[in-house]
Structures are given as structure tokens and as C-alpha cells.
Coordinates of N, CA and C and ligand atoms in Angstrom, one line a residue:
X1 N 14.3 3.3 -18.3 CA 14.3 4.6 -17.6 C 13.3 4.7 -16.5
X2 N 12.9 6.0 -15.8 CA 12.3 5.7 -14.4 C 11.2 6.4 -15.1
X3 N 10.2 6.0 -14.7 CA 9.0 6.8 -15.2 C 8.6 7.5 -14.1
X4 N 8.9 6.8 -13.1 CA 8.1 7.8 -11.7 C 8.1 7.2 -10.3
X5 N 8.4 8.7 -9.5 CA 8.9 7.7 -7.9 C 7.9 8.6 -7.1
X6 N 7.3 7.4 -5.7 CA 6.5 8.3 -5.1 C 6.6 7.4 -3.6
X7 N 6.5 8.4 -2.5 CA 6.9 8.2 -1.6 C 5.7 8.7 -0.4
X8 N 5.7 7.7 0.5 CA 4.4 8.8 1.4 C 4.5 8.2 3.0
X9 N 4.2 9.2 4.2 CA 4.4 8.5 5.2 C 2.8 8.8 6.3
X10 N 2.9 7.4 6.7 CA 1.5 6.9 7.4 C 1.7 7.6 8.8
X11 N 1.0 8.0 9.7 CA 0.7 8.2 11.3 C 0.0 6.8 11.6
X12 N 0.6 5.8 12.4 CA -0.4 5.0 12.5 C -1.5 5.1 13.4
X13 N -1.6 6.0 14.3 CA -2.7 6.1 15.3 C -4.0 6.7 14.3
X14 N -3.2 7.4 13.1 CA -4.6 7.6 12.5 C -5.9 6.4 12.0
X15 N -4.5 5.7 11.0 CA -5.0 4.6 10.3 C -6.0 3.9 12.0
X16 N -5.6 3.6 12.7 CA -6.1 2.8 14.0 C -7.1 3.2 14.5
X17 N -7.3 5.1 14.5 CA -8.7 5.8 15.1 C -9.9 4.8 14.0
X18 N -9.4 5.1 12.3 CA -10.3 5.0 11.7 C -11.1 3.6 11.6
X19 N -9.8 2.8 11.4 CA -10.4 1.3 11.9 C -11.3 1.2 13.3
X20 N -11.0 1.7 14.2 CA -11.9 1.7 14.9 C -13.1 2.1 14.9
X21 N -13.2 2.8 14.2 CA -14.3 4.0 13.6 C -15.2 3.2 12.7
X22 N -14.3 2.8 11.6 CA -15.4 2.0 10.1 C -14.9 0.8 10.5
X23 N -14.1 -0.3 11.2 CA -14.2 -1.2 11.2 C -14.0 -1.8 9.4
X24 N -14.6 -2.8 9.2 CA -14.6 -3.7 7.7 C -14.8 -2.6 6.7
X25 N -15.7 -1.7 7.4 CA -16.4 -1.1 6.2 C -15.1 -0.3 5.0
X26 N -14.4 0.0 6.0 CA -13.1 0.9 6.0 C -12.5 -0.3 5.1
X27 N -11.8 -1.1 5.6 CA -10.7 -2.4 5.4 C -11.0 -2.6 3.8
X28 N -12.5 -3.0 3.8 CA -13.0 -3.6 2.8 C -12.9 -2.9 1.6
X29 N -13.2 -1.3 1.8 CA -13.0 -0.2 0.9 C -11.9 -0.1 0.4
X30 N -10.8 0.0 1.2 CA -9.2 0.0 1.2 C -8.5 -1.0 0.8
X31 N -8.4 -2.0 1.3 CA -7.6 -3.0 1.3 C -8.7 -4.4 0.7
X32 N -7.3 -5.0 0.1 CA -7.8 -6.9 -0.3 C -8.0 -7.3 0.5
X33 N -8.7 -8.8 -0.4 CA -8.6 -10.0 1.1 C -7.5 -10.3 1.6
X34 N -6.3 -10.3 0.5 CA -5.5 -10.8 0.9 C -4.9 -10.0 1.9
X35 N -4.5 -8.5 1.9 CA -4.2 -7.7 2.8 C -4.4 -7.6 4.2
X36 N -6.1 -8.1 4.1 CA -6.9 -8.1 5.2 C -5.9 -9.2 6.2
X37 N -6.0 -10.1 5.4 CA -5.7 -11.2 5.7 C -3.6 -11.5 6.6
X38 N -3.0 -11.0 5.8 CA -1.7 -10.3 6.2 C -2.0 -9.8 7.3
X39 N -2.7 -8.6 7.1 CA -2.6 -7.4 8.5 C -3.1 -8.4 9.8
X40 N -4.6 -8.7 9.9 CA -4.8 -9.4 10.2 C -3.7 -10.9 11.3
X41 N -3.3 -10.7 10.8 CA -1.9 -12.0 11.3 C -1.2 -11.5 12.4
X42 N -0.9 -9.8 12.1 CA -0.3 -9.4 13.2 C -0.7 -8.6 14.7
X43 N -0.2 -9.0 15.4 CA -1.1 -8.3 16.9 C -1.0 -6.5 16.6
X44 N -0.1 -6.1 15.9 CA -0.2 -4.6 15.7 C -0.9 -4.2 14.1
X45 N -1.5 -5.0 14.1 CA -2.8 -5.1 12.6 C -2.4 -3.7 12.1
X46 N -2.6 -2.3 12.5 CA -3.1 -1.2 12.0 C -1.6 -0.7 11.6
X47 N -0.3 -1.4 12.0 CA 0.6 -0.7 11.7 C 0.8 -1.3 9.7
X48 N 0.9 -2.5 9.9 CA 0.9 -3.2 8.3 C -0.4 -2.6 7.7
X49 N -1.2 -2.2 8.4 CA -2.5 -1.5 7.1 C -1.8 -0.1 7.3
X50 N -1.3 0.5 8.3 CA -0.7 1.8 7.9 C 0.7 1.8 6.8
X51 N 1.0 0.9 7.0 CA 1.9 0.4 5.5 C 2.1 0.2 4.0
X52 N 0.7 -0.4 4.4 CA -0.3 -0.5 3.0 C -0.4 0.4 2.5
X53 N -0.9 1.4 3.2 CA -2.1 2.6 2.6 C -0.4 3.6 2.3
X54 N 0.3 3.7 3.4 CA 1.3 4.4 2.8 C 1.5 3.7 1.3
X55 N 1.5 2.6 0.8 CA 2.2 2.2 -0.8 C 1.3 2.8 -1.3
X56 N -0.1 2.1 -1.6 CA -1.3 2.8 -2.0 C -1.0 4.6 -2.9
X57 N -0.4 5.4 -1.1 CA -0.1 6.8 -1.6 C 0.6 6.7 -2.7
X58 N 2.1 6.0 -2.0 CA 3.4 6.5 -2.9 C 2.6 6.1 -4.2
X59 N 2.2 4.8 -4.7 CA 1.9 4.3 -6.1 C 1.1 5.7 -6.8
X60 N 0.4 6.5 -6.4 CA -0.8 7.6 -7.2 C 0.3 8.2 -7.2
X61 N 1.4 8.9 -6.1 CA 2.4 9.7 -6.4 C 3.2 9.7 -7.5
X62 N 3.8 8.1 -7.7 CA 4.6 7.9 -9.0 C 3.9 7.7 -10.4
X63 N 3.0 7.4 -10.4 CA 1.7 7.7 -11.4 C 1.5 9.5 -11.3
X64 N 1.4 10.3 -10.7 CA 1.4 11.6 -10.9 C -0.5 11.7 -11.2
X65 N -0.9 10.8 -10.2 CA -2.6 10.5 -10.2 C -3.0 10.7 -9.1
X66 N -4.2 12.1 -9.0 CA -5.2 11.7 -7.8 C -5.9 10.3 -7.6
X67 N -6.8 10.3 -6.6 CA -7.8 9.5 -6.6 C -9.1 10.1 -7.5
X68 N -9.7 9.4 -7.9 CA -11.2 9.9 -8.3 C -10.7 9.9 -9.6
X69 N -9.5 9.6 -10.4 CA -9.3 9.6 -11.9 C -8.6 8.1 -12.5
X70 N -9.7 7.3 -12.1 CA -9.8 6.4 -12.8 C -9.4 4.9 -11.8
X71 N -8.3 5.2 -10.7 CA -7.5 4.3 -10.0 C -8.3 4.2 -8.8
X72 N -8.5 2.8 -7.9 CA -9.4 3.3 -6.8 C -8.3 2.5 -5.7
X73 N -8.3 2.9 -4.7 CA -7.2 2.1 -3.7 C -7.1 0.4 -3.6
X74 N -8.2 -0.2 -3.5 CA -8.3 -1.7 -3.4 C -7.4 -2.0 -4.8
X75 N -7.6 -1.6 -6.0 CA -6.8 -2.4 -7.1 C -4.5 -1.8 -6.8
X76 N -4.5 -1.5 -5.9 CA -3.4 -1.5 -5.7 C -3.1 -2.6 -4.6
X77 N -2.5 -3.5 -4.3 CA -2.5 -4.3 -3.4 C -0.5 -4.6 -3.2
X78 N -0.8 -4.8 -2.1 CA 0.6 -5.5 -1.2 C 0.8 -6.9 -1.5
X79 N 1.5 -7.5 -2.1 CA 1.9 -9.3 -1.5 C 3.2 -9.6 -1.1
X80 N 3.5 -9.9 -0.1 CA 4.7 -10.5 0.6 C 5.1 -11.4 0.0
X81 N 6.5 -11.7 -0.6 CA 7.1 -12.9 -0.9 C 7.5 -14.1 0.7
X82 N 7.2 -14.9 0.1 CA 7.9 -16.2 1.2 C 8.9 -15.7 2.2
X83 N 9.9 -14.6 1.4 CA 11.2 -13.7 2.4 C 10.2 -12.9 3.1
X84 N 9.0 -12.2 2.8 CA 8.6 -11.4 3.8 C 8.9 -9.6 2.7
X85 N 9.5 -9.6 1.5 CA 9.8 -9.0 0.5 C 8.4 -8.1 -0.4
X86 N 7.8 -7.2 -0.1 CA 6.8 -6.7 -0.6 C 7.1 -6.4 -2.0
X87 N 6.0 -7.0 -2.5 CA 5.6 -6.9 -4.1 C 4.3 -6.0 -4.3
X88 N 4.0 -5.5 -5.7 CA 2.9 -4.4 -5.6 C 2.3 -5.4 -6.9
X89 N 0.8 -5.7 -6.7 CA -0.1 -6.4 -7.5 C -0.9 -5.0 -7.9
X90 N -1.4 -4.8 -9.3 CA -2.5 -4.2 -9.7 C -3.5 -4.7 -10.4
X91 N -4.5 -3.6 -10.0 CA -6.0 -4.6 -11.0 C -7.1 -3.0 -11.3
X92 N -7.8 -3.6 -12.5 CA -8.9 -2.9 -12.6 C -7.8 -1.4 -13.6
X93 N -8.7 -0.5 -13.0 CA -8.2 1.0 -13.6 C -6.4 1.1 -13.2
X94 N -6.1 0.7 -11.7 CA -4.1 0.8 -11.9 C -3.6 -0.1 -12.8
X95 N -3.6 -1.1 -13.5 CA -3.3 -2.3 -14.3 C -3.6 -1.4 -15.3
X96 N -5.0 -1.3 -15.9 CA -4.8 0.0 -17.1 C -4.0 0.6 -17.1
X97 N -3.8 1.8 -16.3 CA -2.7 3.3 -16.3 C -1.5 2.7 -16.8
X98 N -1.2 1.4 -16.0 CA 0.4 1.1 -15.7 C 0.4 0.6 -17.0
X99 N -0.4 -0.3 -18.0 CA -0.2 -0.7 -19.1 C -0.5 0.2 -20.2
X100 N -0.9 1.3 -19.8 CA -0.9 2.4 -21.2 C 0.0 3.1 -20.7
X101 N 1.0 3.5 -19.5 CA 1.9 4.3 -20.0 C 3.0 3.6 -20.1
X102 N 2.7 2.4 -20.6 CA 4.4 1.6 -20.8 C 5.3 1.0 -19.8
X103 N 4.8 1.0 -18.5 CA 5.9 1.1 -17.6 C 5.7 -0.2 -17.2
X104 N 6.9 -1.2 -16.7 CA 7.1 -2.2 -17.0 C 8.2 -3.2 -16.3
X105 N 8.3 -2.1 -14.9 CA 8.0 -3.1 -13.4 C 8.3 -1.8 -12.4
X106 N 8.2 -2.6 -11.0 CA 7.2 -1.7 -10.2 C 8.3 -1.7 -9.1
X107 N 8.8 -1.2 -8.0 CA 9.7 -1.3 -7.3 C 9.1 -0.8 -5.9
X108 N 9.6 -1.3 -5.0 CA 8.6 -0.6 -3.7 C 9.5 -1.4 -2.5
X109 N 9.6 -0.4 -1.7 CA 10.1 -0.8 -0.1 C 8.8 0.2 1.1
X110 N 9.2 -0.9 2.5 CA 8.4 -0.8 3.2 C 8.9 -0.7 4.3
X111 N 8.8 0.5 5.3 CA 9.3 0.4 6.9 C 8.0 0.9 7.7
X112 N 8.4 0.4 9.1 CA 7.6 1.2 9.9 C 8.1 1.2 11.6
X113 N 7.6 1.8 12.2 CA 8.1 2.2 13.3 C 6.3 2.1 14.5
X114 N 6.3 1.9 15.8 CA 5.4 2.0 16.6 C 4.3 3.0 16.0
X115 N 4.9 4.3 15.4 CA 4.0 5.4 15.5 C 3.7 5.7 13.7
X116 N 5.0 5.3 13.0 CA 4.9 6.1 11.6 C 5.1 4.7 10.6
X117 N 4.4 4.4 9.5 CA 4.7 3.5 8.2 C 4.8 4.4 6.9
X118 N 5.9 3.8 6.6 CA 6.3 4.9 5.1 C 6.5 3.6 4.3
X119 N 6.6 3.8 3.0 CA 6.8 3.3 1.4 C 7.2 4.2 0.5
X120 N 8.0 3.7 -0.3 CA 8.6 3.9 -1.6 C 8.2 3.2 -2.5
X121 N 7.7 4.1 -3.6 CA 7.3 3.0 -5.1 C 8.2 3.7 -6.2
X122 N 9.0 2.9 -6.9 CA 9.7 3.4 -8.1 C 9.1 2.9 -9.3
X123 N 8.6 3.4 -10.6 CA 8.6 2.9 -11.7 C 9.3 3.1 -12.7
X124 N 9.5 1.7 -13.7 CA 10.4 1.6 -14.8 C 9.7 1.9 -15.9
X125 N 10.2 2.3 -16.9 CA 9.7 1.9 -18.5 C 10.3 1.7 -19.3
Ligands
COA1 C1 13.9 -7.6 6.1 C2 14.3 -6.7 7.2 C3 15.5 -5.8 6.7 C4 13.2 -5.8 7.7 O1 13.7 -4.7 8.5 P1 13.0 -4.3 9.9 O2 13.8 -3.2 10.4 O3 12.9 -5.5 10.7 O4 11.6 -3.8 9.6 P2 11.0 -2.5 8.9 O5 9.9 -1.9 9.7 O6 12.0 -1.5 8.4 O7 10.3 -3.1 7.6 C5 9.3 -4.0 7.6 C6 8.9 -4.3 6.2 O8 10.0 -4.8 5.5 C7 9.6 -5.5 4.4 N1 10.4 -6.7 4.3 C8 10.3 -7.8 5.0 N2 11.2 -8.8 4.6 C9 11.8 -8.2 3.5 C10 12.8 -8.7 2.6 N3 13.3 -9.9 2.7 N4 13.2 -7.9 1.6 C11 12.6 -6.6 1.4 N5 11.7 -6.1 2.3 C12 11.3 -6.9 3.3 C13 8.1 -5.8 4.6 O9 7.3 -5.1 3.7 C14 7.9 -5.3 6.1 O10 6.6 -4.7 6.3 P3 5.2 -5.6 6.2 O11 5.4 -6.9 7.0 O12 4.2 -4.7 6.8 O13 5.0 -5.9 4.7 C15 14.9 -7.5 8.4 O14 13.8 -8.2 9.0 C16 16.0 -8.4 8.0 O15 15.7 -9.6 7.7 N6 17.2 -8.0 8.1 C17 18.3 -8.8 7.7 C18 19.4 -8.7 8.7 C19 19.1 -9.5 9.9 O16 18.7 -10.7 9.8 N7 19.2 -8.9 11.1 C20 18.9 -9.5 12.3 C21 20.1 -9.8 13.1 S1 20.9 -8.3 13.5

């Protein structure tokens, strides 16, 4: 059955002010290596971390979780399959939540546009 769906959409000129702004400090807070690393690759870097951070949202949305209760953004992470197919990795406090409330796979799509990145996360149980 669905335990929970959450959806959220990025501005990317924001995500881009801020990067400019905190630089690593930001990245490092936010996002994995490996993420870094992904974004990184592409000449529009800030749109795939506006991507990110959109999953990031939707996942607290379908969890029905602020920040600051237990989950911190870096243990939610992005990985691309070889297709280019986004998978959702967790660690730390999200790996907890998701294993104490039973839920037991993770579903998530990814678009974006010049200006906007949105994500969808669906959970099973
Ligand atoms: C996968 C595909 C649907 C992505 O669509 P798009 O309009 O180019 O790009 P969007 O902005 O909507 O989405 C990009 C995101 O799609 C996701 N994505 C990429 N490949 C994917 C795949 N095989 N399955 C699911 N999601 C995929 C990624 O998360 C990507 O964002 P990221 O690189 O930041 O992680 C498209 O590239 C594709 O392969 N289409 C198949 C049809 C085709 O080949 N058309 C070309 C000839 S007309």
C-alpha cells in the first residue's frame, strides 16, 4: 500500500544565488559526494542540485517530516542508474524513519526546465 507521496518544485536561480553565496559550505551541508560529484559534471551544475534539493523536499513531504526531527538533508541522496534513472539512497536518521515505519521501497522521478526542477517521491509499505 502507499505510505506516502511528496512532491516539491525548485526555482533554480535560487538554488544558484545560494551557491554563489556559500559556495562548498552550502554543497557540503546539502548534498553527497557523490551528488557533488553528478552536479558537478554538468555545465548547468545548479540546475541538477536544484533537482536534488527538490527530492530532498518531496522525501520529508512523503514522510510527513520537518527538518530538525531527526532527518538531516545530506542522508537523503540521489544516484543515477547507468540509464541516467534516479534512485533515492538513505542514511543515518532517513534510513531509521523509513525502517521503523515499514516502508519498503522508494519511488521518485525527476524533471527540470532552464528556470524550475521538481521531483516526486512515492512510498510503499
Ligand atoms: C529519460 C528522459 C525521458 C528524460 O527526459 P528529459 O525531458 O530529457 O529530461 P527531464 O528534465 O524531464 O528529466 C531529467 C531527469 O530525468 C531523469 N532520468 C534520466 N534518465 C532516466 C531514465 N532512464 N528513467 C527515468 N528517469 C530518468 C534524471 O533524474 C534527470 O535528471 P538528473 O540528470 O538531474 O538526475 C529522456 O532523456 C529519454 O531518454 N527519453 C526517451 C525518448 C527519447 O529517446 N527521446 C529522444 C528522441 S525524440
Amino acid at each position: 500500500m502507499i505510505y506516502g507521496v511528496g512532491i516539491d518544485l525548485v526555482e533554480n536561480d535560487r538554488i544558484e544565488k545560494i551557491i554563489q553565496k556559500w559556495g562548498e559550505k552550502f554543497l557540503c551541508r546539502v548534498f553527497s559526494d557523490r551528488e557533488i560529484e553528478y552536479c558537478g559534471r554538468h555545465a548547468q551544475a545548479h540546475i541538477h542540485y536544484g533537482a536534488r534539493f527538490a527530492v530532498k523536499e518531496a522525501f520529508l513531504k512523503a514522510i510527513s517530516l520537518g527538518l530538525g526531527r531527526g532527518v538531516r538533508l545530506q542522508e537523503i541522496e540521489v544516484v543515477n542508474e547507468p540509464s541516467g534513472q534516479p534512485t533515492l539512497m538513505l542514511y543515518g536518521g532517513a534510513q531509521d524513519f523509513y525502517q521503523g515505519a515499514g516502508i519498503t521501497s522508494a519511488y521518485l522521478s525527476i524533471t527540470h526546465t532552464k528556470k524550475y526542477a521538481s521531483a516526486l517521491v512515492l512510498l510503499e509499505k
